[in-house]
């Protein structure tokens, strides 16, 4: 950009701006991460002069410029630059509140005013409209509202209560559902990562600040969020900012007293040696994004930030280290062990993966206290035999208890996941050899550090009509969503139908005679082994999806009852171990 220092009258002062344009390539249907070219799509030059602003731009009080646009020295036409707002971006927050829950409320700002979602984002440079929508939303059937909520129940609730007229292409709109839950449920989650990414988040009014998360919660210790308004608003704003594709500062820079640092880490920052006076949490919580997050929110491209745009954290580098910007610990310092229940799976069979990070040094190391993908410190990538890498992103962002802490010598942190489907597609789309890698990463004073490891997996070729039929049933996005939600997603009708069919028959009934005559195997398909803890419960299916019983002529599904499936017990134990220190 250039402008003359002085211009003699009557000549007009002319401002020259050179700009590079990068054209965005939309992703294929069903995907959400497009691409920008490495080099500019074109370079243009604008020659502008300031003129009086016409109505309605005269109402903004800002400058107004008109001039000509040139490309390659060729005049392409007129151009106008007008000041339209003091904000960089705008969005709408829609809040629905379940019966028995309490939504976040404005809090004093210390100067006679109040702070709320809109003022926090105004300081960042956003115009946020807050719609306090439905109150006393009924508790869904079969859900205990004062327990920890499953991802499936939250997703089902969102699909029934959010504004049906929402169009993310015309309005950036985020849905927040406030439910009671209870102490220890993680205060809130950004749970909507399937279908259209980042549409919704949840806040838990009756969760709060257990001393197991931090010893620096001060007067908020063991209290519910509804009883600590400033901390409650901070936590809810944290989840809201996750829906705008922002990650934890412990991953990107360092823990600080800002919105995108996790709550326990904020308490530890405030309760540290320099500010350890009693009561600093929650009274001295800063309701603001730090400079780093403000820059992202205002200057990252629209597709990266907007709800329904790029999948969560897909802009952030993970995986193989680059010597200039990442340090991996040696196995003699910090070791990551990755295991699976099997190294061979059938086509369409989920892979149960477990990883353990162990301090193998003789001293304490500062490391994540939770290495689950939902806590954002860990990532999974699957690479096929042709070298094509595909990330396996978590559906739920469950991170409010996660922080960097001291990992004692010999101690471990373990997590697990079912590798099957994510917003990037199916992990194992075809038979062949794959590499499954896990990376655990965090920031140490602005430098990425971590550990990584992986295993080789072979996806077997189908050997029977039964194998082919089962793969056809389960390699469907709705079944993928069912698995990503942890099962019990009875609002996904197509997934229920397909999994019911998987549990009922080995091959379609009309094909049994033909395959048997040909000597083909008609036993239960191998893929069902990966769904032993994920098949629909017979009683719930009959109650919540009675039309499926009608489709089968009233026959009772022959799949195993939920309590009888040993795979469910294994999965429950694995889930209980996930992210815990040993």
Coordinates of C-alpha atoms in Angstrom, one line a residue, residues 6-575:
X6 CA 1.5 15.6 0.2
X7 CA -0.6 16.5 -2.9
X8 CA -0.9 20.0 -4.2
X9 CA -4.5 21.2 -4.9
X10 CA -6.6 20.7 -6.9
X11 CA -5.2 17.2 -7.5
X12 CA -6.8 14.5 -5.4
X13 CA -4.8 12.3 -3.0
X14 CA -4.7 8.8 -4.5
X15 CA -4.2 5.7 -2.4
X16 CA -2.6 2.6 -4.2
X17 CA -3.2 -0.9 -2.8
X18 CA -1.8 -4.1 -4.2
X19 CA -3.7 -7.2 -3.2
X20 CA -3.2 -10.9 -3.8
X21 CA -6.3 -13.0 -4.3
X22 CA -6.4 -16.8 -3.4
X23 CA -9.4 -18.6 -4.8
X24 CA -10.9 -21.2 -2.5
X25 CA -11.6 -24.7 -3.9
X26 CA -14.7 -26.2 -2.3
X27 CA -14.4 -29.7 -0.9
X28 CA -16.3 -32.7 -2.4
X29 CA -19.9 -33.2 -1.3
X30 CA -20.1 -34.6 2.2
X31 CA -16.7 -33.1 3.1
X32 CA -15.9 -29.8 4.7
X33 CA -12.2 -29.0 4.2
X34 CA -11.5 -27.3 1.0
X35 CA -8.1 -25.9 -0.2
X36 CA -6.4 -22.6 -1.0
X37 CA -3.7 -22.5 -3.6
X38 CA 0.0 -22.0 -2.6
X39 CA 0.4 -19.1 -5.0
X40 CA -2.1 -16.2 -5.7
X41 CA -4.9 -16.8 -8.1
X42 CA -4.4 -13.3 -9.3
X43 CA -2.8 -10.0 -8.2
X44 CA -4.7 -6.7 -8.5
X45 CA -3.9 -3.1 -7.9
X46 CA -6.5 -0.6 -6.7
X47 CA -6.1 3.2 -7.1
X48 CA -8.5 4.9 -4.8
X49 CA -9.5 8.4 -3.7
X50 CA -11.5 9.4 -0.7
X51 CA -15.0 10.8 -1.4
X52 CA -18.0 11.7 0.7
X53 CA -19.9 8.6 1.8
X54 CA -23.4 8.2 0.4
X55 CA -26.3 6.9 2.5
X56 CA -26.4 4.5 4.2
X57 CA -22.6 4.4 4.6
X58 CA -22.7 8.0 5.8
X59 CA -24.3 6.7 9.0
X60 CA -21.2 4.6 9.9
X61 CA -19.0 7.6 10.3
X62 CA -16.2 5.8 8.5
X63 CA -14.2 6.6 5.3
X64 CA -15.5 5.9 1.8
X65 CA -13.2 5.3 -1.2
X66 CA -13.8 5.0 -5.0
X67 CA -11.5 4.2 -7.8
X68 CA -10.3 1.8 -10.4
X69 CA -9.1 -1.8 -10.3
X70 CA -6.2 -3.0 -12.5
X71 CA -4.9 -6.5 -13.2
X72 CA -1.7 -6.8 -15.1
X73 CA -1.9 -3.1 -15.9
X74 CA -5.3 -3.5 -17.5
X75 CA -8.2 -1.5 -16.2
X76 CA -10.9 -4.0 -15.1
X77 CA -13.5 -1.6 -13.8
X78 CA -14.6 0.5 -10.9
X79 CA -14.2 -0.4 -7.2
X80 CA -15.6 0.9 -4.0
X81 CA -14.2 0.5 -0.4
X82 CA -16.6 1.4 2.3
X83 CA -16.5 1.3 6.1
X84 CA -19.5 -0.8 7.1
X85 CA -18.8 -1.8 10.7
X86 CA -16.3 -1.6 13.5
X87 CA -16.4 -5.4 13.8
X88 CA -14.4 -7.9 11.8
X89 CA -17.1 -10.6 11.9
X90 CA -20.6 -11.3 13.2
X91 CA -22.5 -14.3 14.4
X92 CA -25.5 -15.4 16.4
X93 CA -25.6 -17.5 19.6
X94 CA -28.8 -19.4 20.2
X95 CA -29.2 -20.7 23.8
X96 CA -31.8 -23.3 24.8
X97 CA -32.1 -24.4 28.4
X98 CA -33.3 -27.7 29.7
X99 CA -35.8 -27.9 32.5
X100 CA -33.9 -27.9 35.8
X101 CA -30.8 -26.1 34.3
X102 CA -29.7 -22.5 34.7
X103 CA -28.1 -20.7 31.8
X104 CA -25.1 -18.4 32.2
X105 CA -26.0 -14.8 33.1
X106 CA -24.3 -11.4 32.8
X107 CA -21.7 -10.6 35.5
X108 CA -20.3 -7.3 36.8
X109 CA -17.4 -5.9 34.9
X110 CA -15.9 -3.9 37.8
X111 CA -16.7 -0.6 36.2
X112 CA -20.4 -0.4 36.8
X113 CA -21.4 -2.4 33.7
X114 CA -21.8 -6.1 32.9
X115 CA -20.0 -8.7 30.9
X116 CA -21.7 -11.4 28.8
X117 CA -21.1 -13.4 25.7
X118 CA -21.6 -10.4 23.4
X119 CA -19.2 -8.1 25.3
X120 CA -16.5 -10.8 25.4
X121 CA -16.7 -11.1 21.7
X122 CA -17.0 -7.4 21.2
X123 CA -13.5 -7.0 22.8
X124 CA -12.3 -9.6 20.3
X125 CA -13.8 -7.7 17.3
X126 CA -17.0 -9.6 16.7
X127 CA -20.6 -8.6 16.7
X128 CA -22.3 -11.4 18.5
X129 CA -26.1 -11.5 18.9
X130 CA -27.3 -13.6 21.8
X131 CA -30.8 -15.2 21.4
X132 CA -32.0 -16.4 24.7
X133 CA -34.3 -18.9 23.2
X134 CA -36.3 -21.8 24.7
X135 CA -36.5 -22.2 28.5
X136 CA -37.6 -25.4 30.3
X137 CA -37.0 -27.6 27.3
X138 CA -38.4 -31.1 28.3
X139 CA -36.0 -33.8 29.3
X140 CA -35.8 -36.4 26.5
X141 CA -37.4 -39.8 27.3
X142 CA -34.9 -42.2 28.8
X143 CA -32.4 -39.5 29.8
X144 CA -31.5 -38.7 33.4
X145 CA -30.8 -35.0 33.1
X146 CA -28.7 -34.8 36.4
X147 CA -26.3 -37.5 35.2
X148 CA -23.4 -37.0 32.7
X149 CA -24.8 -36.8 29.2
X150 CA -23.8 -39.0 26.4
X151 CA -22.8 -37.4 23.1
X152 CA -25.6 -39.3 21.4
X153 CA -28.3 -37.8 23.7
X154 CA -26.9 -34.3 23.3
X155 CA -26.8 -34.6 19.5
X156 CA -30.4 -36.0 19.5
X157 CA -31.5 -33.1 21.7
X158 CA -29.9 -30.5 19.4
X159 CA -31.6 -31.9 16.3
X160 CA -35.0 -31.5 18.0
X161 CA -34.7 -28.1 19.6
X162 CA -32.5 -25.9 17.5
X163 CA -34.1 -23.3 15.1
X164 CA -35.1 -25.4 12.1
X165 CA -34.7 -22.3 9.8
X166 CA -30.9 -22.2 10.5
X167 CA -28.9 -21.7 7.3
X168 CA -25.2 -21.5 8.0
X169 CA -24.5 -20.2 4.5
X170 CA -26.5 -17.0 5.3
X171 CA -25.9 -16.7 9.0
X172 CA -23.1 -17.9 11.3
X173 CA -25.2 -19.4 14.0
X174 CA -24.1 -21.6 17.0
X175 CA -26.5 -23.6 19.1
X176 CA -25.8 -23.9 22.8
X177 CA -27.8 -26.3 25.0
X178 CA -27.6 -25.9 28.8
X179 CA -28.4 -29.0 30.8
X180 CA -27.9 -29.8 34.5
X181 CA -25.5 -32.8 34.5
X182 CA -23.5 -33.2 37.8
X183 CA -20.1 -32.6 39.3
X184 CA -17.4 -34.3 37.4
X185 CA -18.9 -34.2 33.9
X186 CA -16.4 -31.7 32.5
X187 CA -18.4 -28.4 32.7
X188 CA -19.2 -28.4 29.0
X189 CA -18.4 -29.9 25.6
X190 CA -18.3 -29.1 22.0
X191 CA -20.1 -32.2 20.8
X192 CA -21.2 -31.6 17.3
X193 CA -18.5 -32.9 14.9
X194 CA -20.6 -35.1 12.6
X195 CA -22.7 -34.2 9.6
X196 CA -22.1 -30.4 9.5
X197 CA -19.1 -29.7 11.8
X198 CA -19.2 -27.3 14.8
X199 CA -22.9 -26.4 14.9
X200 CA -23.4 -26.9 18.6
X201 CA -21.9 -27.0 22.1
X202 CA -23.3 -27.8 25.6
X203 CA -22.8 -26.3 29.0
X204 CA -23.5 -28.1 32.3
X205 CA -24.9 -25.8 35.0
X206 CA -24.7 -28.4 37.8
X207 CA -21.2 -29.5 37.0
X208 CA -18.5 -27.3 38.6
X209 CA -15.1 -27.1 40.1
X210 CA -14.1 -30.3 41.8
X211 CA -10.8 -30.1 43.7
X212 CA -9.7 -33.2 41.8
X213 CA -9.3 -31.0 38.7
X214 CA -7.3 -28.3 40.5
X215 CA -6.3 -27.3 44.0
X216 CA -6.5 -23.6 43.1
X217 CA -10.3 -23.2 42.6
X218 CA -10.4 -21.1 45.8
X219 CA -13.9 -20.1 46.9
X220 CA -15.3 -22.0 43.9
X221 CA -14.0 -25.4 45.1
X222 CA -16.5 -28.2 44.8
X223 CA -19.3 -25.7 43.9
X224 CA -21.7 -25.9 40.9
X225 CA -21.2 -23.6 38.0
X226 CA -24.7 -22.1 38.5
X227 CA -23.3 -20.8 41.9
X228 CA -20.1 -19.3 40.5
X229 CA -21.4 -17.0 37.7
X230 CA -18.1 -15.6 36.5
X231 CA -16.5 -19.0 36.1
X232 CA -19.7 -20.3 34.5
X233 CA -19.7 -17.6 31.9
X234 CA -16.0 -18.2 31.2
X235 CA -16.5 -22.0 30.7
X236 CA -19.5 -21.5 28.4
X237 CA -17.6 -19.0 26.3
X238 CA -14.7 -21.5 26.1
X239 CA -17.1 -24.1 24.5
X240 CA -18.6 -21.4 22.2
X241 CA -15.1 -20.5 21.0
X242 CA -14.4 -24.2 20.3
X243 CA -17.3 -24.1 17.8
X244 CA -15.4 -21.3 16.0
X245 CA -12.5 -23.8 15.5
X246 CA -10.1 -22.5 18.3
X247 CA -7.9 -24.8 20.3
X248 CA -6.4 -24.8 23.7
X249 CA -3.6 -22.4 24.4
X250 CA -1.7 -25.2 26.2
X251 CA -1.4 -26.8 22.7
X252 CA -0.5 -23.6 20.8
X253 CA 1.4 -21.3 23.1
X254 CA 1.1 -21.7 26.9
X255 CA -1.5 -21.7 29.7
X256 CA -2.7 -18.2 30.6
X257 CA -5.7 -16.4 32.1
X258 CA -7.7 -16.3 29.0
X259 CA -10.8 -17.9 27.5
X260 CA -9.1 -20.7 25.5
X261 CA -7.0 -22.0 28.3
X262 CA -8.8 -24.9 30.1
X263 CA -10.5 -24.0 33.4
X264 CA -8.1 -26.0 35.7
X265 CA -5.1 -24.4 34.0
X266 CA -6.6 -20.9 34.5
X267 CA -7.0 -21.7 38.2
X268 CA -3.4 -22.9 38.4
X269 CA -2.2 -19.8 36.6
X270 CA -4.1 -17.5 39.0
X271 CA -3.1 -19.7 42.0
X272 CA 0.6 -19.8 41.1
X273 CA 3.5 -18.3 43.0
X274 CA 3.0 -14.8 41.6
X275 CA -0.8 -14.6 42.3
X276 CA -1.5 -17.1 45.0
X277 CA -3.7 -15.0 47.2
X278 CA -6.9 -16.8 48.3
X279 CA -9.9 -16.0 46.1
X280 CA -8.1 -15.1 42.9
X281 CA -10.2 -17.8 41.2
X282 CA -12.9 -17.0 40.2
X283 CA -12.9 -13.2 41.0
X284 CA -9.9 -12.4 38.8
X285 CA -10.8 -14.5 35.8
X286 CA -10.2 -12.6 32.6
X287 CA -13.2 -12.8 30.3
X288 CA -11.3 -12.2 27.2
X289 CA -9.5 -14.1 24.4
X290 CA -5.8 -13.6 24.3
X291 CA -4.0 -11.9 21.4
X292 CA -3.2 -15.2 19.6
X293 CA -6.9 -16.3 19.6
X294 CA -8.1 -12.8 18.6
X295 CA -5.8 -12.9 15.6
X296 CA -7.2 -16.3 14.6
X297 CA -10.8 -15.3 15.0
X298 CA -10.4 -12.1 13.0
X299 CA -7.9 -13.1 10.3
X300 CA -8.2 -16.8 9.5
X301 CA -10.2 -17.4 6.3
X302 CA -14.0 -17.7 6.6
X303 CA -14.2 -21.4 5.8
X304 CA -11.8 -22.2 8.7
X305 CA -13.8 -20.2 11.3
X306 CA -17.4 -20.4 10.4
X307 CA -19.8 -23.0 11.9
X308 CA -20.2 -25.7 9.3
X309 CA -16.7 -25.0 7.8
X310 CA -13.4 -26.9 8.3
X311 CA -13.5 -29.8 10.8
X312 CA -12.3 -28.9 14.2
X313 CA -8.5 -28.2 14.6
X314 CA -7.9 -29.4 11.0
X315 CA -5.9 -26.2 10.4
X316 CA -3.5 -27.1 13.2
X317 CA -0.4 -29.1 12.3
X318 CA -0.2 -32.6 13.9
X319 CA 1.6 -35.9 13.2
X320 CA 5.2 -36.2 12.0
X321 CA 7.5 -33.6 13.5
X322 CA 9.5 -31.1 11.5
X323 CA 12.9 -30.4 12.9
X324 CA 12.4 -26.7 13.0
X325 CA 9.2 -26.6 14.9
X326 CA 8.8 -29.7 17.0
X327 CA 10.7 -31.8 19.5
X328 CA 9.8 -35.4 20.2
X329 CA 10.9 -37.0 23.4
X330 CA 13.2 -40.0 23.3
X331 CA 11.7 -43.3 24.5
X332 CA 14.1 -43.2 27.4
X333 CA 12.3 -40.0 28.5
X334 CA 8.7 -40.4 27.6
X335 CA 7.4 -43.4 25.8
X336 CA 4.1 -43.9 23.8
X337 CA 2.9 -47.5 23.4
X338 CA 0.1 -48.2 20.9
X339 CA -1.8 -51.5 20.9
X340 CA -5.0 -52.9 19.4
X341 CA -7.2 -55.8 20.1
X342 CA -6.1 -57.3 16.8
X343 CA -3.8 -56.5 13.9
X344 CA -6.3 -57.9 11.4
X345 CA -9.8 -56.7 10.9
X346 CA -12.6 -57.5 8.5
X347 CA -13.7 -54.9 6.0
X348 CA -16.2 -52.8 7.9
X349 CA -15.0 -53.8 11.3
X350 CA -14.0 -51.0 13.8
X351 CA -10.6 -51.2 15.4
X352 CA -10.3 -50.9 19.2
X353 CA -7.1 -48.9 19.7
X354 CA -5.4 -48.1 23.1
X355 CA -2.3 -46.0 23.7
X356 CA -0.3 -45.4 26.9
X357 CA 2.2 -42.6 27.6
X358 CA 4.7 -43.4 30.3
X359 CA 7.3 -41.3 32.0
X360 CA 10.4 -43.5 31.6
X361 CA 12.8 -40.8 32.9
X362 CA 14.0 -40.4 36.5
X363 CA 12.3 -37.0 37.0
X364 CA 8.9 -35.5 36.8
X365 CA 7.9 -34.2 33.4
X366 CA 5.2 -31.7 32.5
X367 CA 2.7 -33.4 30.3
X368 CA -1.0 -33.7 29.6
X369 CA -3.1 -35.3 32.3
X370 CA -5.5 -36.7 29.6
X371 CA -4.3 -38.2 26.3
X372 CA -7.7 -39.0 24.8
X373 CA -8.4 -37.5 21.4
X374 CA -11.4 -35.8 22.9
X375 CA -9.1 -33.8 25.2
X376 CA -7.3 -32.5 22.1
X377 CA -3.7 -33.4 23.1
X378 CA -3.8 -36.6 21.1
X379 CA -4.5 -37.2 17.4
X380 CA -4.9 -40.3 15.2
X381 CA -4.0 -40.7 11.6
X382 CA -4.5 -43.7 9.3
X383 CA -2.3 -44.1 6.2
X384 CA -3.1 -46.6 3.5
X385 CA -0.8 -48.7 1.4
X386 CA -0.6 -46.0 -1.2
X387 CA 0.6 -43.4 1.3
X388 CA -2.7 -41.5 1.6
X389 CA -3.1 -40.2 5.1
X390 CA -6.5 -39.6 6.7
X391 CA -7.1 -38.0 10.1
X392 CA -9.5 -39.7 12.6
X393 CA -11.0 -36.7 14.3
X394 CA -13.0 -37.0 17.5
X395 CA -16.7 -36.2 17.4
X396 CA -16.7 -34.8 21.0
X397 CA -14.4 -32.1 22.4
X398 CA -14.4 -33.0 26.0
X399 CA -11.5 -31.0 27.5
X400 CA -12.6 -28.9 30.5
X401 CA -10.7 -31.2 32.9
X402 CA -7.6 -31.5 30.7
X403 CA -4.4 -29.6 31.5
X404 CA -0.7 -29.9 31.7
X405 CA 0.6 -31.3 35.0
X406 CA 3.4 -33.2 36.5
X407 CA 3.7 -36.8 35.4
X408 CA 5.8 -38.6 38.0
X409 CA 8.6 -41.1 37.0
X410 CA 7.1 -44.5 36.1
X411 CA 3.5 -43.2 35.9
X412 CA 1.3 -43.5 32.8
X413 CA -1.7 -41.9 31.2
X414 CA -3.9 -44.2 29.0
X415 CA -6.6 -43.6 26.5
X416 CA -8.5 -45.5 23.9
X417 CA -10.7 -45.0 20.8
X418 CA -12.7 -47.0 18.3
X419 CA -11.1 -46.3 14.9
X420 CA -13.9 -46.5 12.3
X421 CA -15.3 -43.2 10.9
X422 CA -14.9 -39.5 11.3
X423 CA -15.7 -36.3 9.4
X424 CA -12.8 -37.2 7.1
X425 CA -14.6 -40.5 6.1
X426 CA -14.0 -44.2 7.0
X427 CA -10.6 -45.1 8.3
X428 CA -10.4 -48.4 6.4
X429 CA -12.3 -48.0 3.1
X430 CA -10.9 -51.0 1.3
X431 CA -8.9 -54.1 2.0
X432 CA -5.1 -53.9 2.4
X433 CA -2.3 -52.7 4.7
X434 CA -2.6 -49.6 6.8
X435 CA -0.5 -47.7 9.4
X436 CA -2.3 -46.3 12.4
X437 CA -0.3 -43.6 14.1
X438 CA -1.0 -41.8 17.4
X439 CA 0.7 -38.5 18.3
X440 CA 0.4 -36.7 21.6
X441 CA 1.5 -33.0 21.4
X442 CA 1.5 -29.9 23.5
X443 CA 3.3 -26.6 23.7
X444 CA 6.3 -25.9 25.9
X445 CA 6.9 -22.2 25.9
X446 CA 5.7 -22.0 22.3
X447 CA 7.6 -25.0 21.0
X448 CA 5.6 -28.1 20.0
X449 CA 6.8 -31.2 21.9
X450 CA 5.4 -34.7 22.2
X451 CA 5.6 -38.4 21.5
X452 CA 4.2 -40.6 18.7
X453 CA 4.0 -44.2 17.8
X454 CA 1.8 -46.5 15.8
X455 CA 0.9 -50.0 14.6
X456 CA 0.4 -51.8 11.3
X457 CA -3.1 -53.2 10.6
X458 CA -4.3 -55.4 7.8
X459 CA -7.9 -55.2 6.5
X460 CA -8.8 -58.6 5.2
X461 CA -10.5 -59.1 1.8
X462 CA -14.1 -60.4 2.1
X463 CA -14.2 -64.2 1.7
X464 CA -17.9 -64.8 1.6
X465 CA -21.3 -63.3 0.8
X466 CA -21.7 -62.8 4.5
X467 CA -18.6 -60.6 4.7
X468 CA -19.6 -58.6 1.6
X469 CA -23.2 -58.1 3.0
X470 CA -22.0 -56.9 6.4
X471 CA -19.5 -54.5 4.9
X472 CA -22.2 -53.1 2.7
X473 CA -24.4 -52.6 5.8
X474 CA -21.9 -50.8 8.0
X475 CA -19.8 -48.8 5.6
X476 CA -22.5 -46.1 5.6
X477 CA -22.1 -42.6 7.1
X478 CA -25.1 -43.0 9.4
X479 CA -23.5 -46.1 11.0
X480 CA -20.3 -44.1 11.2
X481 CA -22.1 -41.4 13.1
X482 CA -23.6 -44.1 15.4
X483 CA -20.1 -45.3 16.3
X484 CA -18.7 -41.8 16.6
X485 CA -21.4 -41.0 19.1
X486 CA -20.5 -44.1 21.2
X487 CA -23.7 -46.0 20.2
X488 CA -27.2 -45.4 21.7
X489 CA -27.9 -42.8 18.9
X490 CA -31.5 -44.0 18.3
X491 CA -32.4 -40.8 16.5
X492 CA -30.2 -42.1 13.6
X493 CA -32.9 -44.2 12.0
X494 CA -30.8 -45.5 9.1
X495 CA -28.1 -46.6 11.5
X496 CA -30.6 -48.5 13.6
X497 CA -32.0 -50.3 10.6
X498 CA -28.6 -51.3 9.3
X499 CA -27.2 -52.5 12.7
X500 CA -30.4 -54.4 13.4
X501 CA -30.0 -56.1 10.0
X502 CA -26.4 -56.9 10.9
X503 CA -27.4 -58.5 14.2
X504 CA -30.2 -60.5 12.6
X505 CA -28.6 -62.3 9.7
X506 CA -25.3 -63.3 8.2
X507 CA -26.5 -62.8 4.6
X508 CA -29.8 -61.6 3.1
X509 CA -32.4 -64.3 3.6
X510 CA -33.0 -64.6 -0.2
X511 CA -29.3 -65.4 -0.8
X512 CA -28.8 -68.0 1.8
X513 CA -29.9 -71.0 -0.3
X514 CA -27.8 -69.9 -3.2
X515 CA -24.7 -69.3 -1.1
X516 CA -25.2 -72.6 0.8
X517 CA -25.5 -74.5 -2.4
X518 CA -22.3 -72.9 -3.7
X519 CA -20.5 -74.0 -0.5
X520 CA -20.2 -70.4 0.7
X521 CA -19.9 -69.6 4.4
X522 CA -23.2 -68.4 6.0
X523 CA -21.9 -67.9 9.5
X524 CA -22.0 -64.6 11.3
X525 CA -19.7 -62.1 9.5
X526 CA -16.4 -61.1 11.2
X527 CA -17.2 -57.4 11.1
X528 CA -19.8 -58.0 13.8
X529 CA -17.0 -58.5 16.3
X530 CA -16.2 -54.8 16.2
X531 CA -19.8 -53.9 17.0
X532 CA -20.3 -56.3 20.0
X533 CA -20.5 -53.3 22.3
X534 CA -22.3 -51.0 19.8
X535 CA -25.4 -52.9 18.6
X536 CA -28.8 -51.4 19.4
X537 CA -30.4 -52.6 22.6
X538 CA -33.5 -54.7 21.8
X539 CA -35.8 -53.1 24.3
X540 CA -34.8 -49.5 23.5
X541 CA -35.1 -50.2 19.8
X542 CA -38.6 -51.5 20.2
X543 CA -39.6 -48.5 22.3
X544 CA -37.8 -45.8 20.3
X545 CA -38.0 -47.2 16.8
X546 CA -41.2 -49.3 16.7
X547 CA -41.3 -48.9 12.9
X548 CA -38.3 -51.2 12.6
X549 CA -40.2 -54.0 14.4
X550 CA -43.0 -53.5 11.9
X551 CA -40.6 -53.8 9.0
X552 CA -39.5 -57.2 10.3
X553 CA -43.0 -58.4 10.7
X554 CA -43.0 -58.0 14.4
X555 CA -40.2 -60.5 14.9
X556 CA -37.9 -59.9 17.9
X557 CA -34.4 -59.0 16.7
X558 CA -32.1 -62.0 17.3
X559 CA -29.0 -59.9 18.1
X560 CA -27.6 -60.4 21.6
X561 CA -29.1 -58.4 24.4
X562 CA -26.9 -55.5 25.5
X563 CA -26.1 -56.9 28.9
X564 CA -25.1 -60.3 27.4
X565 CA -22.5 -58.9 25.0
X566 CA -19.0 -59.4 26.4
X567 CA -17.7 -56.8 24.0
X568 CA -19.8 -54.2 25.8
X569 CA -18.1 -55.0 29.1
X570 CA -14.7 -54.7 27.5
X571 CA -15.6 -51.4 25.9
X572 CA -16.9 -50.1 29.2
X573 CA -13.7 -51.0 31.0
X574 CA -11.6 -49.4 28.3
X575 CA -13.8 -46.2 28.4

